[in-house]
Amino acid sequence: MIGRDDAGELRRLAHAVADLVVDHHLGPATSSPGRRARPEDLAWLDEPAPRGPTPADVVLPQVVDGILPHLVKADHPRSFAGVPGPADPVAALADAVATGLNLTTVNWALAAGPSQVELVTARWLAAALGMPAGSGGVFTSGGSVANLTAVAVARDRLGPPPHDRVPVVYLGEQAHPGVGRALRVLGFAPAQTRVLPCDDDRLVPDAVRAAVDADRAAGRRPLMLVATAGTTNTGTVDPLAELARVCRDEGLWFHVDGAFGAAAALGSTGSPLLDGLSEADSVAVDPHKWMFQPFGLGCLLLRDPGALAETFHLGSDYLAAMHDPGQSRDLGASGIEYTRPFRAFRLWFSIKVHGLDAVRDAVDRGLALASHLAAEVRRRPGFELLTGPRLAVVCFTHRAAGRDAPAHRRISDLLLDQSPGSLLLPTLVAGRPCFRACTTNPRTTEQDLDTLLDHVDRLAVAGLAGHGGPSGSREER
């Protein structure tokens, strides 16, 4: 291990790493978001653990030359797959401070400063999303854990059901798979989950009421509704205000999975789409998606953050001396993790340095880019718009690719090799193969989107010419 006598070596390594990070964030965009690796490209890593030291100035070039080239950069301005995470470099540097100083938010007694930063930042985020005064929450590793935490709190806050009444949770068929996984982890059987059909990807309030009525009539106990603010596939927002009324009328806990889309409430043009978000009992949001934070930062916000400790605080003789009774300031007792990193620091630092208005402007930029892309798809012959813009997601296809899913995959593979390259993945919308583009990266330009469509058009038409007709045309006839 490096000791005090090695200060010079450590400083040189720190400067080299800092240069690497800054060059990544502020350097010119490469011609492609990356490349797909072959197993043989990384075979050199399959070695026995070294028994002796290797100089850091030898290891770091191995990282730069042998590992980093073999990935697809989610934060690249021409990466339109998933929900890209263009991390703010200021937040990344704050994360380096939190990690480098080995800071934790395990409890108030040991980490009052970091704990207070996390509590304040959660309140900032809740207020920015329009939640009522007094709302707050806890930061997590991502939306999956935030949703799992919400289900656990809802189950406990609404009280244990009578033994002869089985609790039931309701969600839409477009809900993120992480919600179903959270229910399974917490012991909910498949028969306790109602996955309801959607209309144009949106939950139907009357369908929720009907399912609740049916379960009550069968002697079951309706417990919780999980709505989605920004589905991953199409960016659709459930009718939150109407669903909130259903939950109030039926006595359900109203949880909104806004891991992707809740951030649109910060934008001046996106906030009307989130009407009803403020009425949720709990909201999951991922700052590492549309709030430009490094990966590994989710958050669960609640109207009553004290409910967290009611679910998760478990005392012990050893920990009693460090507990902060009645204050709900012990974050290690407010979620699944006890020992936990100082995750919130990156978001707090980013907001302090840039201000919330800068985040709002960046969110608005993503919405504007999606509108531009949708308009271009409508304008260009050969293209067909299937959905969007919905938040920052646009789903479209090219008629030359027909309904042939392999043709869409081939075009997707070839796009990375273009100059400039783009990452665009295929999906299905109402059973139809298409492309899904997400425009949350504020560094993306309108020219990037126009070039993307140019390449898709050329590749689709070339595939048509090369195969004597649209791939899959036999199916269409």
Coordinates of C-alpha atoms in Angstrom, one line a residue:
M1 CA 0.0 0.0 0.0
I2 CA 1.1 3.6 -0.7
G3 CA 2.4 5.3 2.5
R4 CA 3.5 8.8 3.4
D5 CA 6.9 8.2 1.9
D6 CA 5.3 7.7 -1.5
A7 CA 3.6 11.1 -1.6
G8 CA 5.3 12.1 -4.8
E9 CA 4.2 8.9 -6.6
L10 CA 0.6 9.4 -5.4
R11 CA 0.4 13.0 -6.5
R12 CA 1.7 12.0 -10.0
L13 CA -1.0 9.3 -10.2
A14 CA -3.7 11.7 -9.0
H15 CA -2.7 14.3 -11.6
A16 CA -2.7 11.7 -14.3
V17 CA -6.2 10.4 -13.3
A18 CA -7.5 14.0 -13.1
D19 CA -6.2 14.7 -16.6
L20 CA -7.9 11.6 -17.9
V21 CA -11.2 12.6 -16.4
V22 CA -11.0 16.2 -17.6
D23 CA -9.9 15.1 -21.1
H24 CA -12.9 12.7 -21.3
H25 CA -15.4 15.4 -20.3
L26 CA -14.0 18.4 -22.1
G27 CA -12.1 16.9 -25.0
P28 CA -13.6 16.7 -28.5
A29 CA -16.1 14.0 -29.2
T30 CA -14.6 10.9 -30.9
S31 CA -16.0 9.8 -34.2
S32 CA -18.0 7.0 -32.6
P33 CA -19.6 6.4 -29.1
G34 CA -17.4 3.3 -29.0
R35 CA -17.2 -0.3 -30.3
R36 CA -18.5 -3.7 -29.3
A37 CA -15.6 -5.8 -28.0
R38 CA -14.8 -9.4 -28.8
P39 CA -13.8 -11.8 -26.0
E40 CA -10.3 -12.1 -27.3
D41 CA -9.8 -8.3 -27.0
L42 CA -10.0 -8.7 -23.2
A43 CA -8.3 -12.1 -22.8
W44 CA -5.2 -10.4 -21.4
L45 CA -7.2 -9.6 -18.2
D46 CA -7.6 -13.2 -17.5
E47 CA -4.4 -13.6 -15.4
P48 CA -3.6 -14.8 -11.9
A49 CA -3.8 -12.0 -9.3
P50 CA -0.3 -10.4 -9.1
R51 CA 1.6 -11.3 -5.9
G52 CA 3.9 -8.3 -6.2
P53 CA 3.6 -4.7 -7.1
T54 CA 3.3 -3.2 -10.5
P55 CA 4.1 0.6 -10.9
A56 CA 1.0 2.7 -11.2
D57 CA 2.5 4.4 -14.3
V58 CA 2.4 1.0 -16.0
V59 CA -1.1 0.0 -14.8
L60 CA -2.8 3.2 -15.8
P61 CA -1.8 2.9 -19.5
Q62 CA -3.1 -0.6 -19.5
V63 CA -6.5 0.8 -18.3
V64 CA -6.4 3.6 -21.0
D65 CA -5.3 1.3 -23.9
G66 CA -6.7 -2.1 -22.9
I67 CA -9.9 -1.5 -21.1
L68 CA -11.5 1.9 -21.9
P69 CA -11.6 1.4 -25.7
H70 CA -13.8 -1.6 -25.3
L71 CA -17.1 -0.1 -24.3
V72 CA -19.8 2.1 -25.6
K73 CA -19.9 5.5 -24.0
A74 CA -23.3 6.3 -22.6
D75 CA -22.4 9.9 -22.2
H76 CA -21.4 10.4 -25.8
P77 CA -23.4 13.1 -27.6
R78 CA -24.3 10.6 -30.3
S79 CA -25.3 7.8 -27.9
F80 CA -29.1 7.6 -28.1
A81 CA -29.6 4.2 -26.5
G82 CA -31.1 3.6 -23.1
V83 CA -31.3 6.8 -21.0
P84 CA -27.9 8.2 -21.6
G85 CA -26.0 9.4 -18.5
P86 CA -23.9 12.5 -19.5
A87 CA -22.3 13.1 -16.1
D88 CA -21.4 16.6 -15.0
P89 CA -17.6 16.7 -14.5
V90 CA -18.1 18.9 -11.5
A91 CA -20.2 16.1 -9.9
A92 CA -17.5 13.6 -10.9
L93 CA -14.9 15.6 -9.1
A94 CA -17.1 15.9 -6.0
D95 CA -17.5 12.1 -6.1
A96 CA -13.7 11.8 -6.1
V97 CA -13.6 13.9 -2.9
A98 CA -16.2 11.8 -1.2
T99 CA -14.5 8.6 -2.2
G100 CA -11.0 9.8 -1.7
L101 CA -11.7 10.9 1.9
N102 CA -13.7 7.7 2.5
L103 CA -16.8 9.7 3.6
T104 CA -20.0 7.9 4.8
T105 CA -23.5 8.8 5.9
V106 CA -23.9 5.9 8.2
N107 CA -25.4 7.9 11.0
W108 CA -25.5 11.4 12.5
A109 CA -23.1 10.8 15.4
L110 CA -20.2 9.7 13.1
A111 CA -21.0 11.9 10.0
A112 CA -23.1 14.9 10.9
G113 CA -21.8 17.0 8.0
P114 CA -22.3 14.5 5.2
S115 CA -25.6 13.3 6.7
Q116 CA -27.0 16.9 6.8
V117 CA -25.9 17.4 3.2
E118 CA -27.9 14.3 2.1
L119 CA -31.0 15.3 4.1
V120 CA -30.9 18.9 2.6
T121 CA -30.3 17.6 -0.9
A122 CA -33.2 15.3 -0.7
R123 CA -35.4 18.2 0.4
W124 CA -34.1 20.3 -2.5
L125 CA -34.9 17.5 -4.9
A126 CA -38.4 17.0 -3.5
A127 CA -39.1 20.7 -3.7
A128 CA -37.8 20.9 -7.2
L129 CA -40.2 18.1 -8.3
G130 CA -43.1 20.0 -6.7
M131 CA -43.6 17.7 -3.7
P132 CA -45.2 19.4 -0.6
A133 CA -43.2 21.0 2.2
G134 CA -41.7 18.4 4.6
S135 CA -41.0 15.9 1.9
G136 CA -37.6 14.3 1.9
G137 CA -35.9 11.0 1.5
V138 CA -32.9 8.8 1.1
F139 CA -30.3 8.4 -1.7
T140 CA -29.8 4.9 -3.1
S141 CA -27.6 3.2 -5.7
G142 CA -30.3 3.6 -8.4
G143 CA -34.0 3.4 -9.2
S144 CA -34.3 -0.4 -8.6
V145 CA -33.3 0.0 -4.9
A146 CA -35.4 3.2 -4.6
N147 CA -38.5 1.3 -5.8
L148 CA -37.7 -1.7 -3.6
T149 CA -37.4 0.7 -0.6
A150 CA -40.8 2.3 -1.5
V151 CA -42.6 -1.0 -1.6
A152 CA -41.2 -2.0 1.8
V153 CA -42.3 1.4 3.3
A154 CA -45.7 1.1 1.8
R155 CA -46.2 -2.4 3.1
D156 CA -45.3 -1.4 6.6
R157 CA -46.9 2.1 6.7
L158 CA -50.4 0.8 5.7
G159 CA -50.1 -1.8 8.5
P160 CA -50.1 -5.6 8.4
P161 CA -53.1 -7.1 6.6
P162 CA -55.4 -9.5 8.4
H163 CA -54.1 -13.0 8.0
D164 CA -57.0 -13.9 5.7
R165 CA -56.5 -11.0 3.3
V166 CA -53.6 -11.1 0.8
P167 CA -52.0 -7.7 -0.1
V168 CA -52.0 -6.8 -3.8
V169 CA -49.8 -4.3 -5.7
Y170 CA -51.0 -2.8 -9.1
L171 CA -48.7 -1.7 -11.9
G172 CA -48.9 -1.3 -15.7
E173 CA -47.5 -3.6 -18.3
Q174 CA -45.0 -0.9 -19.3
A175 CA -43.6 -0.7 -15.7
H176 CA -39.8 -1.1 -15.4
P177 CA -38.8 -4.8 -14.7
G178 CA -37.1 -3.6 -11.6
V179 CA -40.5 -3.0 -10.0
G180 CA -41.5 -6.7 -10.4
R181 CA -38.1 -7.7 -9.2
A182 CA -38.5 -5.6 -6.0
L183 CA -41.8 -7.2 -5.3
R184 CA -40.3 -10.7 -5.7
V185 CA -37.4 -9.8 -3.4
L186 CA -39.8 -8.6 -0.8
G187 CA -41.7 -11.9 -0.9
F188 CA -44.7 -10.9 -3.0
A189 CA -46.0 -13.9 -4.9
P190 CA -47.1 -13.6 -8.6
A191 CA -50.7 -13.8 -7.5
Q192 CA -50.2 -10.6 -5.4
T193 CA -49.1 -8.6 -8.4
R194 CA -51.6 -7.2 -10.9
V195 CA -49.9 -6.2 -14.2
L196 CA -52.6 -4.2 -15.9
P197 CA -52.9 -3.6 -19.7
C198 CA -52.2 -0.1 -20.9
D199 CA -53.8 2.1 -23.5
D200 CA -51.1 3.6 -25.7
D201 CA -48.6 2.6 -23.0
R202 CA -50.5 4.4 -20.2
L203 CA -52.2 2.9 -17.2
V204 CA -56.0 3.3 -17.4
P205 CA -57.5 4.6 -14.2
D206 CA -60.8 2.8 -14.7
A207 CA -58.9 -0.5 -15.2
V208 CA -57.2 0.1 -11.8
R209 CA -60.5 0.7 -10.1
A210 CA -62.0 -2.4 -11.6
A211 CA -59.0 -4.5 -10.5
V212 CA -59.2 -3.1 -7.0
D213 CA -63.0 -3.9 -6.8
A214 CA -62.4 -7.4 -8.0
D215 CA -59.7 -8.0 -5.5
R216 CA -61.7 -6.6 -2.6
A217 CA -64.7 -8.8 -3.6
A218 CA -62.3 -11.8 -3.6
G219 CA -61.2 -11.0 0.0
R220 CA -57.8 -9.6 -1.0
R221 CA -56.3 -6.3 0.3
P222 CA -55.4 -3.7 -2.3
L223 CA -52.2 -2.2 -1.0
M224 CA -50.3 0.0 -3.5
L225 CA -50.3 1.4 -7.1
V226 CA -47.0 1.9 -8.9
A227 CA -47.3 4.4 -11.8
T228 CA -44.6 5.4 -14.2
A229 CA -43.4 8.8 -15.1
G230 CA -41.4 8.1 -18.2
T231 CA -41.4 4.6 -19.4
T232 CA -38.0 3.4 -20.7
N233 CA -39.3 2.2 -24.0
T234 CA -41.3 5.2 -25.2
G235 CA -41.0 7.9 -22.5
T236 CA -44.7 7.7 -21.7
V237 CA -46.1 9.3 -18.5
D238 CA -49.1 7.6 -16.8
P239 CA -52.1 9.9 -16.1
L240 CA -50.7 10.7 -12.6
A241 CA -53.4 13.1 -11.4
E242 CA -56.2 10.7 -12.3
L243 CA -54.4 7.8 -10.7
A244 CA -53.8 9.9 -7.6
R245 CA -57.5 10.3 -7.2
V246 CA -58.0 6.6 -7.6
C247 CA -55.5 5.9 -4.8
R248 CA -57.1 8.5 -2.5
D249 CA -60.6 7.0 -3.1
E250 CA -59.4 3.4 -2.6
G251 CA -56.9 3.9 0.2
L252 CA -53.9 2.8 -1.9
W253 CA -50.3 3.9 -1.4
F254 CA -49.5 5.9 -4.5
H255 CA -45.9 5.4 -5.7
V256 CA -44.5 6.9 -8.9
D257 CA -41.5 5.3 -10.6
G258 CA -40.0 8.5 -12.0
A259 CA -36.4 7.1 -12.3
F260 CA -36.2 8.6 -15.8
G261 CA -39.0 11.1 -16.3
A262 CA -39.5 12.8 -13.0
A263 CA -36.6 15.1 -13.8
A264 CA -38.8 16.6 -16.6
A265 CA -40.7 18.4 -13.8
L266 CA -37.6 20.7 -13.4
G267 CA -37.9 21.9 -17.0
S268 CA -40.1 24.8 -18.0
T269 CA -41.7 22.8 -20.9
G270 CA -41.7 19.4 -19.2
S271 CA -43.4 20.1 -15.9
P272 CA -47.0 20.1 -17.3
L273 CA -46.5 16.5 -18.4
L274 CA -45.9 15.6 -14.7
D275 CA -49.2 16.9 -13.4
G276 CA -50.1 14.9 -10.4
L277 CA -46.5 13.9 -9.4
S278 CA -46.8 16.1 -6.3
E279 CA -49.7 14.0 -5.0
A280 CA -47.6 10.8 -4.8
D281 CA -46.8 9.2 -1.4
S282 CA -43.4 8.3 -2.8
V283 CA -41.4 9.0 -5.9
A284 CA -38.3 7.2 -7.2
V285 CA -35.9 9.4 -9.3
D286 CA -32.5 8.7 -10.7
P287 CA -30.2 11.8 -10.7
H288 CA -27.7 9.7 -12.7
K289 CA -30.1 9.8 -15.6
W290 CA -31.6 13.2 -16.5
M291 CA -29.9 15.2 -13.8
F292 CA -26.4 14.6 -15.2
Q293 CA -24.8 12.8 -12.2
P294 CA -22.3 9.9 -12.3
F295 CA -23.8 6.5 -12.3
G296 CA -24.9 5.0 -9.0
L297 CA -27.2 7.7 -7.7
G298 CA -30.9 7.1 -7.2
C299 CA -33.3 8.6 -4.7
L300 CA -36.5 7.8 -3.0
L301 CA -38.6 10.8 -1.9
L302 CA -41.6 10.6 0.4
R303 CA -44.2 13.0 1.6
D304 CA -43.4 11.7 5.1
P305 CA -39.7 10.8 5.2
G306 CA -40.0 9.6 8.8
A307 CA -41.7 6.5 7.4
L308 CA -38.2 5.3 6.4
A309 CA -37.0 4.9 9.9
E310 CA -40.2 3.2 11.0
T311 CA -39.5 0.5 8.4
F312 CA -35.7 0.2 8.6
H313 CA -34.5 1.1 12.0
L314 CA -33.4 -2.0 13.9
G315 CA -31.6 -1.3 17.2
S316 CA -28.7 -3.1 18.7
D317 CA -26.6 -2.8 21.9
Y318 CA -23.5 -1.8 19.9
L319 CA -25.3 0.8 17.8
A320 CA -27.5 2.3 20.5
A321 CA -24.8 4.9 21.5
M322 CA -24.7 6.3 18.0
H323 CA -28.4 6.3 17.3
D324 CA -30.2 9.7 17.0
P325 CA -33.6 8.9 18.5
G326 CA -36.7 10.6 17.2
Q327 CA -34.8 12.8 14.7
S328 CA -34.8 10.6 11.6
R329 CA -31.3 11.8 10.8
D330 CA -29.6 8.4 10.9
L331 CA -29.5 7.6 7.2
G332 CA -28.1 4.1 7.9
A333 CA -31.4 3.4 9.6
S334 CA -33.5 4.9 6.8
G335 CA -32.9 2.3 4.1
I336 CA -31.6 -1.1 3.1
E337 CA -27.9 -0.2 3.5
Y338 CA -26.3 0.6 6.8
T339 CA -22.8 1.3 5.8
R340 CA -23.3 3.6 2.9
P341 CA -21.2 6.0 0.8
F342 CA -21.7 9.8 0.7
R343 CA -23.6 9.6 -2.6
A344 CA -25.6 12.8 -2.3
F345 CA -22.4 15.0 -2.3
R346 CA -22.1 14.9 -6.0
L347 CA -25.6 16.2 -6.6
W348 CA -25.3 18.8 -3.8
F349 CA -22.0 20.1 -5.2
S350 CA -23.3 20.2 -8.7
I351 CA -26.4 22.2 -7.7
K352 CA -24.3 24.5 -5.6
V353 CA -21.8 25.2 -8.4
H354 CA -24.2 25.4 -11.3
G355 CA -27.6 26.2 -9.7
L356 CA -30.9 24.5 -10.4
D357 CA -31.6 26.8 -13.4
A358 CA -28.7 25.2 -15.3
V359 CA -30.3 21.8 -14.7
R360 CA -33.6 23.1 -15.8
D361 CA -32.1 24.5 -19.0
A362 CA -30.3 21.2 -19.7
V363 CA -33.6 19.3 -19.3
D364 CA -35.4 21.7 -21.6
R365 CA -32.6 21.2 -24.1
G366 CA -33.3 17.4 -24.2
L367 CA -37.0 18.0 -24.7
A368 CA -36.3 20.4 -27.6
L369 CA -33.9 17.9 -29.2
A370 CA -36.6 15.3 -29.1
S371 CA -39.1 17.7 -30.8
H372 CA -36.5 18.4 -33.5
L373 CA -35.9 14.7 -34.1
A374 CA -39.6 14.0 -34.3
A375 CA -40.2 16.8 -36.8
E376 CA -37.3 15.6 -39.0
V377 CA -38.7 12.1 -39.0
R378 CA -42.2 13.4 -40.1
R379 CA -40.6 15.6 -42.8
R380 CA -38.3 13.0 -44.4
P381 CA -39.7 10.6 -47.0
G382 CA -39.2 7.0 -46.1
F383 CA -39.4 7.5 -42.3
E384 CA -42.4 6.8 -40.1
L385 CA -42.9 8.2 -36.6
L386 CA -44.4 5.6 -34.2
T387 CA -44.3 7.5 -30.9
G388 CA -43.1 10.8 -29.6
P389 CA -41.8 13.0 -28.7
R390 CA -42.7 11.7 -25.3
L391 CA -40.4 13.4 -22.8
A392 CA -37.0 12.9 -24.6
V393 CA -37.8 9.7 -26.4
V394 CA -38.7 9.3 -30.1
C395 CA -39.6 5.9 -31.7
F396 CA -39.4 5.7 -35.4
T397 CA -38.7 3.3 -38.3
H398 CA -37.7 3.4 -42.0
R399 CA -40.1 1.9 -44.5
A400 CA -37.3 0.2 -46.3
A401 CA -36.6 -1.9 -43.2
G402 CA -40.3 -2.9 -43.1
R403 CA -41.3 -5.0 -40.2
D404 CA -38.1 -6.9 -40.2
A405 CA -36.5 -7.0 -36.8
P406 CA -33.1 -8.4 -38.0
A407 CA -32.9 -5.5 -40.5
H408 CA -33.3 -3.0 -37.7
R409 CA -30.6 -4.8 -35.7
R410 CA -28.2 -4.8 -38.7
I411 CA -28.7 -1.0 -39.2
S412 CA -28.1 -0.5 -35.5
D413 CA -24.8 -2.5 -35.7
L414 CA -23.6 -0.6 -38.7
L415 CA -24.4 2.8 -37.3
L416 CA -21.4 2.6 -34.9
D417 CA -19.1 2.1 -37.8
Q418 CA -20.2 5.3 -39.7
S419 CA -18.4 8.5 -39.5
P420 CA -19.5 10.1 -37.3
G421 CA -20.8 7.0 -35.6
S422 CA -24.0 6.7 -33.5
L423 CA -25.5 4.3 -31.0
L424 CA -29.1 3.6 -31.7
L425 CA -30.8 0.4 -30.6
P426 CA -33.9 -1.2 -31.9
T427 CA -37.0 -2.0 -29.9
L428 CA -40.7 -2.9 -30.4
V429 CA -43.6 -0.6 -30.2
A430 CA -47.0 -2.4 -30.3
G431 CA -45.2 -5.3 -31.7
R432 CA -43.5 -3.4 -34.5
P433 CA -39.7 -3.3 -34.9
C434 CA -38.4 0.3 -34.8
F435 CA -35.6 2.5 -33.5
R436 CA -35.7 4.2 -30.1
A437 CA -33.8 7.5 -29.6
C438 CA -33.3 9.3 -26.3
T439 CA -32.1 12.9 -26.4
T440 CA -31.3 13.7 -22.8
N441 CA -27.6 14.6 -23.5
P442 CA -27.4 18.5 -23.7
R443 CA -24.2 18.1 -25.7
T444 CA -26.1 16.6 -28.5
T445 CA -26.7 18.9 -31.5
E446 CA -29.4 19.1 -34.1
Q447 CA -26.7 18.3 -36.6
D448 CA -26.0 15.0 -34.7
L449 CA -29.7 14.1 -35.1
D450 CA -29.8 15.1 -38.7
T451 CA -26.7 13.0 -39.4
L452 CA -28.2 10.1 -37.6
L453 CA -31.2 10.1 -39.9
D454 CA -29.0 10.5 -42.9
H455 CA -27.1 7.4 -42.0
V456 CA -30.3 5.4 -41.2
D457 CA -31.8 6.4 -44.5
R458 CA -28.7 5.4 -46.4
L459 CA -28.2 2.1 -44.6
A460 CA -31.9 1.2 -44.9
V461 CA -32.0 2.0 -48.7
A462 CA -28.7 0.1 -49.3
G463 CA -30.1 -2.9 -47.5
L464 CA -33.2 -2.7 -49.7
A465 CA -31.1 -2.6 -52.9
G466 CA -28.9 -5.4 -51.7
H467 CA -31.7 -7.8 -50.9
G468 CA -34.1 -7.1 -53.8
G469 CA -36.8 -5.8 -51.6
P470 CA -37.6 -4.9 -48.0
S471 CA -36.3 -7.5 -45.5
G472 CA -39.3 -9.2 -44.2
S473 CA -41.5 -8.1 -47.2
R474 CA -42.7 -11.7 -47.5
E475 CA -44.2 -11.4 -44.1
E476 CA -46.0 -8.2 -45.1
R477 CA -47.5 -9.6 -48.2

